[in-house]
Each structure stands twice: as C-alpha cells, then as structure tokens.
Amino acid sequence: MPDLDVLADPSDPAVQRLSDLAKPARGTVRTAIVEDQEPLVQALRAGVRFVEVYGESTREFPGDLAALCAELGVTVRLVEPAVLTKVFRSEKRPKVFGVANIPAPARFSALAEGTGDVLVLDGVKIVGNIGAIVRTAVGLGARGVVLVDSDLPTIADRRVVRASRGHVFSLPVLLETRERVARWLGESGLRVVDVDMDGSLSPESLGALEGDVALLLGAEKTGASDVLQDLAADTVSVPIDSRVESLNVSVVAGIVLYARSRRSA
C-alpha cells in the first residue's frame, strides 16, 4: 500500500470541517460521516460518492477497504489520534470513516422500478430500530422502506447509517409525509397489510398473499395512524406469550419479512 497523507495538525481547517460534520445534522446537509469498515464498504458498493476516507494513523488501514477505494478513485488519508479526539470529542472514535456526498432523496418513482414488498414505517422514531429494519429489509428482499414521521432530517443520519451497517444506501429509503404516502398507496396497486397486535392473520398466512404487498408497521406503543390503517386490506399479528406486552418493531418486521420471503420456497 503506498504511503498515505497524514492529517496531524488539530488546527488544520480540514479538521474543523470534520468536527462540524461529526455534530448532529440540522437543516439541509450535503455531506455526512460514514463510520466503520462494514458501513463504508456497503455505502461504496451502493454507489455513494465519497470525498475522502480516513483511517487512524496508529492502526493498519484495512487492505480490502483500501483496494475498494483505489478501484473507485476515492482518496484515503490517515489521521493522528489527537486530531480524531478533536473531531469526535467524547464519542467513541471510529477506526475508519469517510465523508460522503449524501445521495439525492429517493422518490416514489424509485419504488416503481423494483420488485419485492415495501415496508411503511409510520411513526417509528428510534433510529436503532429504523436501521435494523432497513438492514433486515435488504437481507430479506424488500423493495424499499418508507419512513413517515420519523423526525429524521436525512437518511444519512450517522446513527441510522451505523445501525443499518451502511445498508440504508442499498435500497430506496424515503422520508415522506403521511398524506403523500396515503395517496401513493392508493395509486400503487399494492395490497396494504397492517401489522398490528390485533391482526386477524398469522405471519404464516402471509405466504398465501399473491404479488408484492405494502407492510405497514407503527410504533411499538401506538401502532400506525388511522389514516394509513384505513387503507389496509388485511391485518396480521405475531402471537406472543401473555407475559410480554409487545415485541420491538424491528423484531416484528423481521418476522413478517421472513414469512413473506418464504412464499416462493
């Protein structure tokens, strides 16, 4: 591996730019930090354009990541530990990270191009759950994920990228209003299935539903909104022991997606 440029001066303007990016995003942002090796690799493979990728100067830079960056023409630089401390402050600092140009927001048209079920998350706000669901959606062949009332300013939120292991860039993830989603669902032709504690169908019965569907999931405590539930042709629930009040929404999403993935087995 050739010698790499080292960012060593904490007063370097480039360090301040990185520090600004490490702060929580507010308003419109065009670049974001993607941290850790797996999310970086997944984002690069998904076609996300990176300004630069960085590694800690006291550690060996991962060879496969270096090769991928070289293949895609992405500059790699090393960073001294003191600089990383300034950038990430009290946070756990990543061994490798990159500055990515945030892709343009996905639109409903992107969902018309693929196959597979669509997940609609209505009022799901916990970023760890969103990231886990997105990762599961990719793993089990979903077409895309639509986020309603998530409070996220961008899908490139560092926490979501981390929780999804970079797969938030691997399929269309939309940030949309409830009204626009309701209109799209009405026009899409997709059968809407509401995943709810009081559903009449079991997960196993999802395999009998022909064609792609829209799986509607709400927050664990409140469920989906009436506006979107009213569009559902079917309701499904996951039976659980009475000692457990409810299941985490990311767990439920995994169960119903797996049930749907088995329909052609």
PDB file of C-alpha atoms in Angstrom:
ATOM      1  CA  MET A   1       0.000   0.000   0.000  1.00  0.00           C
ATOM      2  CA  PRO A   2       1.518   3.403  -0.940  1.00  0.00           C
ATOM      3  CA  ASP A   3       2.378   5.989   1.713  1.00  0.00           C
ATOM      4  CA  LEU A   4      -0.681   7.975   2.694  1.00  0.00           C
ATOM      5  CA  ASP A   5      -1.029  11.628   3.571  1.00  0.00           C
ATOM      6  CA  VAL A   6      -1.401  12.154   7.341  1.00  0.00           C
ATOM      7  CA  LEU A   7      -3.689  14.768   8.887  1.00  0.00           C
ATOM      8  CA  ALA A   8      -1.744  15.724  12.022  1.00  0.00           C
ATOM      9  CA  ASP A   9      -2.465  19.362  12.894  1.00  0.00           C
ATOM     10  CA  PRO A  10      -5.614  19.864  15.039  1.00  0.00           C
ATOM     11  CA  SER A  11      -5.783  23.470  13.832  1.00  0.00           C
ATOM     12  CA  ASP A  12      -5.953  22.454  10.175  1.00  0.00           C
ATOM     13  CA  PRO A  13      -9.171  23.809   8.553  1.00  0.00           C
ATOM     14  CA  ALA A  14      -9.873  20.284   7.323  1.00  0.00           C
ATOM     15  CA  VAL A  15     -10.123  19.172  10.947  1.00  0.00           C
ATOM     16  CA  GLN A  16     -12.729  21.820  11.699  1.00  0.00           C
ATOM     17  CA  ARG A  17     -14.766  20.678   8.714  1.00  0.00           C
ATOM     18  CA  LEU A  18     -14.687  17.121  10.027  1.00  0.00           C
ATOM     19  CA  SER A  19     -15.653  18.343  13.511  1.00  0.00           C
ATOM     20  CA  ASP A  20     -18.659  20.161  12.061  1.00  0.00           C
ATOM     21  CA  LEU A  21     -19.759  17.035  10.226  1.00  0.00           C
ATOM     22  CA  ALA A  22     -19.463  14.953  13.399  1.00  0.00           C
ATOM     23  CA  LYS A  23     -22.121  17.110  15.091  1.00  0.00           C
ATOM     24  CA  PRO A  24     -25.831  16.177  14.819  1.00  0.00           C
ATOM     25  CA  ALA A  25     -27.244  17.246  11.457  1.00  0.00           C
ATOM     26  CA  ARG A  26     -29.531  20.280  11.388  1.00  0.00           C
ATOM     27  CA  GLY A  27     -31.335  21.541   8.340  1.00  0.00           C
ATOM     28  CA  THR A  28     -30.183  20.676   4.856  1.00  0.00           C
ATOM     29  CA  VAL A  29     -26.880  18.811   4.741  1.00  0.00           C
ATOM     30  CA  ARG A  30     -24.945  17.740   1.673  1.00  0.00           C
ATOM     31  CA  THR A  31     -22.157  15.672   3.225  1.00  0.00           C
ATOM     32  CA  ALA A  32     -22.096  13.260   6.149  1.00  0.00           C
ATOM     33  CA  ILE A  33     -19.729  10.977   8.014  1.00  0.00           C
ATOM     34  CA  VAL A  34     -19.987   7.236   7.446  1.00  0.00           C
ATOM     35  CA  GLU A  35     -18.031   5.345  10.070  1.00  0.00           C
ATOM     36  CA  ASP A  36     -16.611   1.841  10.494  1.00  0.00           C
ATOM     37  CA  GLN A  37     -15.478  -0.594   7.858  1.00  0.00           C
ATOM     38  CA  GLU A  38     -18.665  -2.524   7.006  1.00  0.00           C
ATOM     39  CA  PRO A  39     -20.885   0.566   6.560  1.00  0.00           C
ATOM     40  CA  LEU A  40     -18.156   2.181   4.459  1.00  0.00           C
ATOM     41  CA  VAL A  41     -17.863  -0.855   2.218  1.00  0.00           C
ATOM     42  CA  GLN A  42     -21.630  -1.167   1.797  1.00  0.00           C
ATOM     43  CA  ALA A  43     -22.010   2.538   1.025  1.00  0.00           C
ATOM     44  CA  LEU A  44     -19.186   2.434  -1.520  1.00  0.00           C
ATOM     45  CA  ARG A  45     -20.660  -0.647  -3.188  1.00  0.00           C
ATOM     46  CA  ALA A  46     -24.068   1.041  -3.292  1.00  0.00           C
ATOM     47  CA  GLY A  47     -22.567   3.846  -5.368  1.00  0.00           C
ATOM     48  CA  VAL A  48     -22.367   6.571  -2.715  1.00  0.00           C
ATOM     49  CA  ARG A  49     -19.731   9.123  -3.723  1.00  0.00           C
ATOM     50  CA  PHE A  50     -17.086   9.860  -1.088  1.00  0.00           C
ATOM     51  CA  VAL A  51     -14.962  12.983  -0.738  1.00  0.00           C
ATOM     52  CA  GLU A  52     -12.302  11.121   1.252  1.00  0.00           C
ATOM     53  CA  VAL A  53     -11.890   8.110   3.514  1.00  0.00           C
ATOM     54  CA  TYR A  54      -9.806   8.251   6.690  1.00  0.00           C
ATOM     55  CA  GLY A  55      -8.052   5.825   8.993  1.00  0.00           C
ATOM     56  CA  GLU A  56      -6.255   6.210  12.305  1.00  0.00           C
ATOM     57  CA  SER A  57      -2.515   6.646  11.750  1.00  0.00           C
ATOM     58  CA  THR A  58      -1.536   4.240  14.536  1.00  0.00           C
ATOM     59  CA  ARG A  59      -3.518   1.356  13.021  1.00  0.00           C
ATOM     60  CA  GLU A  60      -3.090  -0.591   9.823  1.00  0.00           C
ATOM     61  CA  PHE A  61      -5.631   0.538   7.254  1.00  0.00           C
ATOM     62  CA  PRO A  62      -7.839  -2.397   6.103  1.00  0.00           C
ATOM     63  CA  GLY A  63      -6.482  -3.795   2.863  1.00  0.00           C
ATOM     64  CA  ASP A  64      -9.834  -4.669   1.275  1.00  0.00           C
ATOM     65  CA  LEU A  65     -11.187  -1.198   2.008  1.00  0.00           C
ATOM     66  CA  ALA A  66      -8.036   0.375   0.568  1.00  0.00           C
ATOM     67  CA  ALA A  67      -8.412  -1.729  -2.577  1.00  0.00           C
ATOM     68  CA  LEU A  68     -12.064  -0.729  -2.982  1.00  0.00           C
ATOM     69  CA  CYS A  69     -11.222   2.952  -2.527  1.00  0.00           C
ATOM     70  CA  ALA A  70      -8.431   2.665  -5.090  1.00  0.00           C
ATOM     71  CA  GLU A  71     -10.791   0.953  -7.530  1.00  0.00           C
ATOM     72  CA  LEU A  72     -13.336   3.745  -7.151  1.00  0.00           C
ATOM     73  CA  GLY A  73     -10.801   6.581  -7.123  1.00  0.00           C
ATOM     74  CA  VAL A  74     -11.503   7.645  -3.523  1.00  0.00           C
ATOM     75  CA  THR A  75      -8.626   9.356  -1.677  1.00  0.00           C
ATOM     76  CA  VAL A  76      -7.533   7.750   1.591  1.00  0.00           C
ATOM     77  CA  ARG A  77      -5.798   9.762   4.323  1.00  0.00           C
ATOM     78  CA  LEU A  78      -4.574   8.879   7.799  1.00  0.00           C
ATOM     79  CA  VAL A  79      -5.416  10.896  10.895  1.00  0.00           C
ATOM     80  CA  GLU A  80      -3.395  11.308  14.091  1.00  0.00           C
ATOM     81  CA  PRO A  81      -5.155  10.256  17.344  1.00  0.00           C
ATOM     82  CA  ALA A  82      -5.104  13.832  18.704  1.00  0.00           C
ATOM     83  CA  VAL A  83      -6.983  15.009  15.641  1.00  0.00           C
ATOM     84  CA  LEU A  84      -9.558  12.226  15.992  1.00  0.00           C
ATOM     85  CA  THR A  85     -10.098  13.254  19.610  1.00  0.00           C
ATOM     86  CA  LYS A  86     -10.850  16.802  18.493  1.00  0.00           C
ATOM     87  CA  VAL A  87     -13.223  15.615  15.776  1.00  0.00           C
ATOM     88  CA  PHE A  88     -15.239  13.100  17.784  1.00  0.00           C
ATOM     89  CA  ARG A  89     -14.715  14.582  21.278  1.00  0.00           C
ATOM     90  CA  SER A  90     -16.295  12.345  23.905  1.00  0.00           C
ATOM     91  CA  GLU A  91     -17.763   9.911  21.382  1.00  0.00           C
ATOM     92  CA  LYS A  92     -16.197   6.571  20.615  1.00  0.00           C
ATOM     93  CA  ARG A  93     -13.965   7.354  17.686  1.00  0.00           C
ATOM     94  CA  PRO A  94     -14.115   5.048  14.663  1.00  0.00           C
ATOM     95  CA  LYS A  95     -11.034   3.260  13.365  1.00  0.00           C
ATOM     96  CA  VAL A  96     -12.009   4.213   9.816  1.00  0.00           C
ATOM     97  CA  PHE A  97     -14.568   6.672   8.463  1.00  0.00           C
ATOM     98  CA  GLY A  98     -15.393   8.617   5.336  1.00  0.00           C
ATOM     99  CA  VAL A  99     -17.015  11.842   4.232  1.00  0.00           C
ATOM    100  CA  ALA A 100     -19.823  11.046   1.807  1.00  0.00           C
ATOM    101  CA  ASN A 101     -21.867  13.184  -0.540  1.00  0.00           C
ATOM    102  CA  ILE A 102     -25.435  12.484   0.516  1.00  0.00           C
ATOM    103  CA  PRO A 103     -27.433  10.947  -2.347  1.00  0.00           C
ATOM    104  CA  ALA A 104     -30.478  12.791  -3.601  1.00  0.00           C
ATOM    105  CA  PRO A 105     -33.615  11.860  -1.629  1.00  0.00           C
ATOM    106  CA  ALA A 106     -35.388   8.804  -3.001  1.00  0.00           C
ATOM    107  CA  ARG A 107     -38.810   9.363  -4.576  1.00  0.00           C
ATOM    108  CA  PHE A 108     -41.829   7.130  -5.060  1.00  0.00           C
ATOM    109  CA  SER A 109     -40.679   6.533  -8.628  1.00  0.00           C
ATOM    110  CA  ALA A 110     -37.764   4.510  -7.235  1.00  0.00           C
ATOM    111  CA  LEU A 111     -40.242   2.055  -5.710  1.00  0.00           C
ATOM    112  CA  ALA A 112     -41.917   1.514  -9.076  1.00  0.00           C
ATOM    113  CA  GLU A 113     -38.677   0.207 -10.576  1.00  0.00           C
ATOM    114  CA  GLY A 114     -38.087  -2.816  -8.335  1.00  0.00           C
ATOM    115  CA  THR A 115     -39.814  -5.916  -7.044  1.00  0.00           C
ATOM    116  CA  GLY A 116     -40.441  -7.110  -3.526  1.00  0.00           C
ATOM    117  CA  ASP A 117     -42.555  -5.869  -0.671  1.00  0.00           C
ATOM    118  CA  VAL A 118     -42.456  -2.273   0.575  1.00  0.00           C
ATOM    119  CA  LEU A 119     -42.182  -1.512   4.280  1.00  0.00           C
ATOM    120  CA  VAL A 120     -44.032   1.563   5.515  1.00  0.00           C
ATOM    121  CA  LEU A 121     -42.906   2.654   8.994  1.00  0.00           C
ATOM    122  CA  ASP A 122     -45.438   5.076  10.440  1.00  0.00           C
ATOM    123  CA  GLY A 123     -44.251   6.993  13.496  1.00  0.00           C
ATOM    124  CA  VAL A 124     -41.200   4.804  14.135  1.00  0.00           C
ATOM    125  CA  LYS A 125     -38.647   7.248  15.525  1.00  0.00           C
ATOM    126  CA  ILE A 126     -35.971   5.216  17.336  1.00  0.00           C
ATOM    127  CA  VAL A 127     -33.030   5.268  14.954  1.00  0.00           C
ATOM    128  CA  GLY A 128     -31.697   1.914  16.110  1.00  0.00           C
ATOM    129  CA  ASN A 129     -34.981   0.288  15.133  1.00  0.00           C
ATOM    130  CA  ILE A 130     -35.055   2.073  11.782  1.00  0.00           C
ATOM    131  CA  GLY A 131     -31.517   0.987  10.976  1.00  0.00           C
ATOM    132  CA  ALA A 132     -32.161  -2.615  11.997  1.00  0.00           C
ATOM    133  CA  ILE A 133     -35.334  -2.760   9.895  1.00  0.00           C
ATOM    134  CA  VAL A 134     -33.560  -1.340   6.842  1.00  0.00           C
ATOM    135  CA  ARG A 135     -30.788  -3.917   7.181  1.00  0.00           C
ATOM    136  CA  THR A 136     -33.348  -6.719   7.500  1.00  0.00           C
ATOM    137  CA  ALA A 137     -35.281  -5.352   4.527  1.00  0.00           C
ATOM    138  CA  VAL A 138     -32.172  -5.619   2.371  1.00  0.00           C
ATOM    139  CA  GLY A 139     -31.390  -9.101   3.657  1.00  0.00           C
ATOM    140  CA  LEU A 140     -34.887 -10.431   3.003  1.00  0.00           C
ATOM    141  CA  GLY A 141     -35.502  -8.904  -0.404  1.00  0.00           C
ATOM    142  CA  ALA A 142     -37.764  -5.923   0.262  1.00  0.00           C
ATOM    143  CA  ARG A 143     -38.129  -3.332  -2.481  1.00  0.00           C
ATOM    144  CA  GLY A 144     -37.808  -0.289  -0.252  1.00  0.00           C
ATOM    145  CA  VAL A 145     -38.655   1.381   3.051  1.00  0.00           C
ATOM    146  CA  VAL A 146     -40.882   4.438   3.502  1.00  0.00           C
ATOM    147  CA  LEU A 147     -40.426   6.436   6.714  1.00  0.00           C
ATOM    148  CA  VAL A 148     -43.350   8.546   7.919  1.00  0.00           C
ATOM    149  CA  ASP A 149     -42.991  10.952  10.847  1.00  0.00           C
ATOM    150  CA  SER A 150     -39.522   9.626  11.712  1.00  0.00           C
ATOM    151  CA  ASP A 151     -38.057  13.019  12.723  1.00  0.00           C
ATOM    152  CA  LEU A 152     -35.002  12.254  10.588  1.00  0.00           C
ATOM    153  CA  PRO A 153     -33.582  15.172   8.569  1.00  0.00           C
ATOM    154  CA  THR A 154     -31.794  12.784   6.189  1.00  0.00           C
ATOM    155  CA  ILE A 155     -31.339   9.059   5.654  1.00  0.00           C
ATOM    156  CA  ALA A 156     -27.597   9.702   6.042  1.00  0.00           C
ATOM    157  CA  ASP A 157     -28.036  10.378   9.767  1.00  0.00           C
ATOM    158  CA  ARG A 158     -24.908   8.862  11.336  1.00  0.00           C
ATOM    159  CA  ARG A 159     -26.923   6.792  13.787  1.00  0.00           C
ATOM    160  CA  VAL A 160     -29.067   5.238  11.068  1.00  0.00           C
ATOM    161  CA  VAL A 161     -26.049   4.524   8.883  1.00  0.00           C
ATOM    162  CA  ARG A 162     -24.372   2.828  11.834  1.00  0.00           C
ATOM    163  CA  ALA A 163     -27.449   0.807  12.844  1.00  0.00           C
ATOM    164  CA  SER A 164     -28.112  -0.337   9.279  1.00  0.00           C
ATOM    165  CA  ARG A 165     -24.414  -1.196   8.789  1.00  0.00           C
ATOM    166  CA  GLY A 166     -24.437   1.066   5.740  1.00  0.00           C
ATOM    167  CA  HIS A 167     -27.379  -0.645   4.066  1.00  0.00           C
ATOM    168  CA  VAL A 168     -29.503   2.495   4.263  1.00  0.00           C
ATOM    169  CA  PHE A 169     -27.901   3.234   0.874  1.00  0.00           C
ATOM    170  CA  SER A 170     -28.576  -0.250  -0.547  1.00  0.00           C
ATOM    171  CA  LEU A 171     -32.277   0.233  -1.343  1.00  0.00           C
ATOM    172  CA  PRO A 172     -34.670   3.175  -1.657  1.00  0.00           C
ATOM    173  CA  VAL A 173     -35.432   4.702   1.759  1.00  0.00           C
ATOM    174  CA  LEU A 174     -37.964   7.537   1.555  1.00  0.00           C
ATOM    175  CA  LEU A 175     -38.715  10.297   4.050  1.00  0.00           C
ATOM    176  CA  GLU A 176     -42.333  11.194   3.349  1.00  0.00           C
ATOM    177  CA  THR A 177     -45.454  12.783   4.786  1.00  0.00           C
ATOM    178  CA  ARG A 178     -48.431  10.701   5.817  1.00  0.00           C
ATOM    179  CA  GLU A 179     -50.680  12.373   3.277  1.00  0.00           C
ATOM    180  CA  ARG A 180     -48.334  11.711   0.357  1.00  0.00           C
ATOM    181  CA  VAL A 181     -47.852   8.100   1.417  1.00  0.00           C
ATOM    182  CA  ALA A 182     -51.596   7.572   1.691  1.00  0.00           C
ATOM    183  CA  ARG A 183     -52.046   8.947  -1.827  1.00  0.00           C
ATOM    184  CA  TRP A 184     -49.207   6.817  -3.206  1.00  0.00           C
ATOM    185  CA  LEU A 185     -50.530   3.650  -1.596  1.00  0.00           C
ATOM    186  CA  GLY A 186     -53.913   4.317  -3.143  1.00  0.00           C
ATOM    187  CA  GLU A 187     -52.348   4.687  -6.580  1.00  0.00           C
ATOM    188  CA  SER A 188     -49.666   1.999  -6.370  1.00  0.00           C
ATOM    189  CA  GLY A 189     -51.914  -1.045  -6.591  1.00  0.00           C
ATOM    190  CA  LEU A 190     -50.087  -2.651  -3.665  1.00  0.00           C
ATOM    191  CA  ARG A 191     -52.185  -4.585  -1.169  1.00  0.00           C
ATOM    192  CA  VAL A 192     -51.691  -2.922   2.220  1.00  0.00           C
ATOM    193  CA  VAL A 193     -51.184  -5.265   5.180  1.00  0.00           C
ATOM    194  CA  ASP A 194     -51.305  -3.664   8.619  1.00  0.00           C
ATOM    195  CA  VAL A 195     -49.045  -5.426  11.131  1.00  0.00           C
ATOM    196  CA  ASP A 196     -50.865  -4.898  14.420  1.00  0.00           C
ATOM    197  CA  MET A 197     -51.303  -6.580  17.815  1.00  0.00           C
ATOM    198  CA  ASP A 198     -54.958  -7.284  16.991  1.00  0.00           C
ATOM    199  CA  GLY A 199     -54.478  -8.578  13.466  1.00  0.00           C
ATOM    200  CA  SER A 200     -56.670 -11.385  12.134  1.00  0.00           C
ATOM    201  CA  LEU A 201     -53.959 -13.182  10.115  1.00  0.00           C
ATOM    202  CA  SER A 202     -50.894 -15.049  11.313  1.00  0.00           C
ATOM    203  CA  PRO A 203     -47.427 -14.439   9.842  1.00  0.00           C
ATOM    204  CA  GLU A 204     -47.583 -17.877   8.196  1.00  0.00           C
ATOM    205  CA  SER A 205     -50.642 -16.843   6.222  1.00  0.00           C
ATOM    206  CA  LEU A 206     -48.703 -14.007   4.588  1.00  0.00           C
ATOM    207  CA  GLY A 207     -47.273 -16.553   2.195  1.00  0.00           C
ATOM    208  CA  ALA A 208     -50.702 -17.031   0.662  1.00  0.00           C
ATOM    209  CA  LEU A 209     -50.950 -13.388  -0.419  1.00  0.00           C
ATOM    210  CA  GLU A 210     -50.024 -13.160  -4.091  1.00  0.00           C
ATOM    211  CA  GLY A 211     -47.876 -10.406  -5.509  1.00  0.00           C
ATOM    212  CA  ASP A 212     -45.968  -7.733  -3.655  1.00  0.00           C
ATOM    213  CA  VAL A 213     -47.583  -6.005  -0.688  1.00  0.00           C
ATOM    214  CA  ALA A 214     -47.040  -2.920   1.449  1.00  0.00           C
ATOM    215  CA  LEU A 215     -46.346  -3.945   5.055  1.00  0.00           C
ATOM    216  CA  LEU A 216     -47.483  -1.196   7.434  1.00  0.00           C
ATOM    217  CA  LEU A 217     -45.846  -1.035  10.856  1.00  0.00           C
ATOM    218  CA  GLY A 218     -46.328   1.621  13.518  1.00  0.00           C
ATOM    219  CA  ALA A 219     -44.510   2.458  16.712  1.00  0.00           C
ATOM    220  CA  GLU A 220     -44.488  -0.299  19.335  1.00  0.00           C
ATOM    221  CA  LYS A 221     -46.828   1.507  21.738  1.00  0.00           C
ATOM    222  CA  THR A 222     -49.202   3.328  19.387  1.00  0.00           C
ATOM    223  CA  GLY A 223     -49.280   1.392  16.118  1.00  0.00           C
ATOM    224  CA  ALA A 224     -49.825   3.024  12.750  1.00  0.00           C
ATOM    225  CA  SER A 225     -52.040   6.063  12.229  1.00  0.00           C
ATOM    226  CA  ASP A 226     -55.722   5.732  11.356  1.00  0.00           C
ATOM    227  CA  VAL A 227     -55.047   7.456   8.030  1.00  0.00           C
ATOM    228  CA  LEU A 228     -52.843   4.596   6.840  1.00  0.00           C
ATOM    229  CA  GLN A 229     -54.578   1.785   8.714  1.00  0.00           C
ATOM    230  CA  ASP A 230     -57.801   2.631   6.875  1.00  0.00           C
ATOM    231  CA  LEU A 231     -56.072   1.625   3.641  1.00  0.00           C
ATOM    232  CA  ALA A 232     -55.280  -1.887   4.849  1.00  0.00           C
ATOM    233  CA  ALA A 233     -56.941  -4.854   3.178  1.00  0.00           C
ATOM    234  CA  ASP A 234     -55.568  -7.262   5.796  1.00  0.00           C
ATOM    235  CA  THR A 235     -54.190  -7.191   9.321  1.00  0.00           C
ATOM    236  CA  VAL A 236     -51.590  -9.552  10.721  1.00  0.00           C
ATOM    237  CA  SER A 237     -50.281 -10.080  14.230  1.00  0.00           C
ATOM    238  CA  VAL A 238     -47.459 -12.089  15.779  1.00  0.00           C
ATOM    239  CA  PRO A 239     -48.767 -14.298  18.620  1.00  0.00           C
ATOM    240  CA  ILE A 240     -46.730 -13.851  21.824  1.00  0.00           C
ATOM    241  CA  ASP A 241     -46.801 -15.050  25.414  1.00  0.00           C
ATOM    242  CA  SER A 242     -49.210 -13.047  27.586  1.00  0.00           C
ATOM    243  CA  ARG A 243     -46.364 -12.163  29.923  1.00  0.00           C
ATOM    244  CA  VAL A 244     -44.874  -9.970  27.180  1.00  0.00           C
ATOM    245  CA  GLU A 245     -46.751  -6.773  26.410  1.00  0.00           C
ATOM    246  CA  SER A 246     -45.374  -6.295  22.892  1.00  0.00           C
ATOM    247  CA  LEU A 247     -42.439  -7.007  20.620  1.00  0.00           C
ATOM    248  CA  ASN A 248     -39.916  -4.495  19.369  1.00  0.00           C
ATOM    249  CA  VAL A 249     -40.973  -3.194  15.954  1.00  0.00           C
ATOM    250  CA  SER A 250     -37.687  -4.290  14.374  1.00  0.00           C
ATOM    251  CA  VAL A 251     -38.283  -7.857  15.595  1.00  0.00           C
ATOM    252  CA  VAL A 252     -41.810  -7.867  14.184  1.00  0.00           C
ATOM    253  CA  ALA A 253     -40.545  -6.506  10.883  1.00  0.00           C
ATOM    254  CA  GLY A 254     -38.044  -9.338  10.680  1.00  0.00           C
ATOM    255  CA  ILE A 255     -40.711 -11.954  11.378  1.00  0.00           C
ATOM    256  CA  VAL A 256     -43.165 -10.738   8.743  1.00  0.00           C
ATOM    257  CA  LEU A 257     -40.448 -10.149   6.145  1.00  0.00           C
ATOM    258  CA  TYR A 258     -39.143 -13.656   6.684  1.00  0.00           C
ATOM    259  CA  ALA A 259     -42.668 -15.047   6.364  1.00  0.00           C
ATOM    260  CA  ARG A 260     -43.082 -13.195   3.091  1.00  0.00           C
ATOM    261  CA  SER A 261     -39.675 -14.366   1.825  1.00  0.00           C
ATOM    262  CA  ARG A 262     -40.781 -17.981   2.260  1.00  0.00           C
ATOM    263  CA  ARG A 263     -43.810 -17.647  -0.006  1.00  0.00           C
ATOM    264  CA  SER A 264     -41.944 -18.974  -3.036  1.00  0.00           C
ATOM    265  CA  ALA A 265     -39.917 -21.593  -1.150  1.00  0.00           C
TER     266      ALA A 265
END
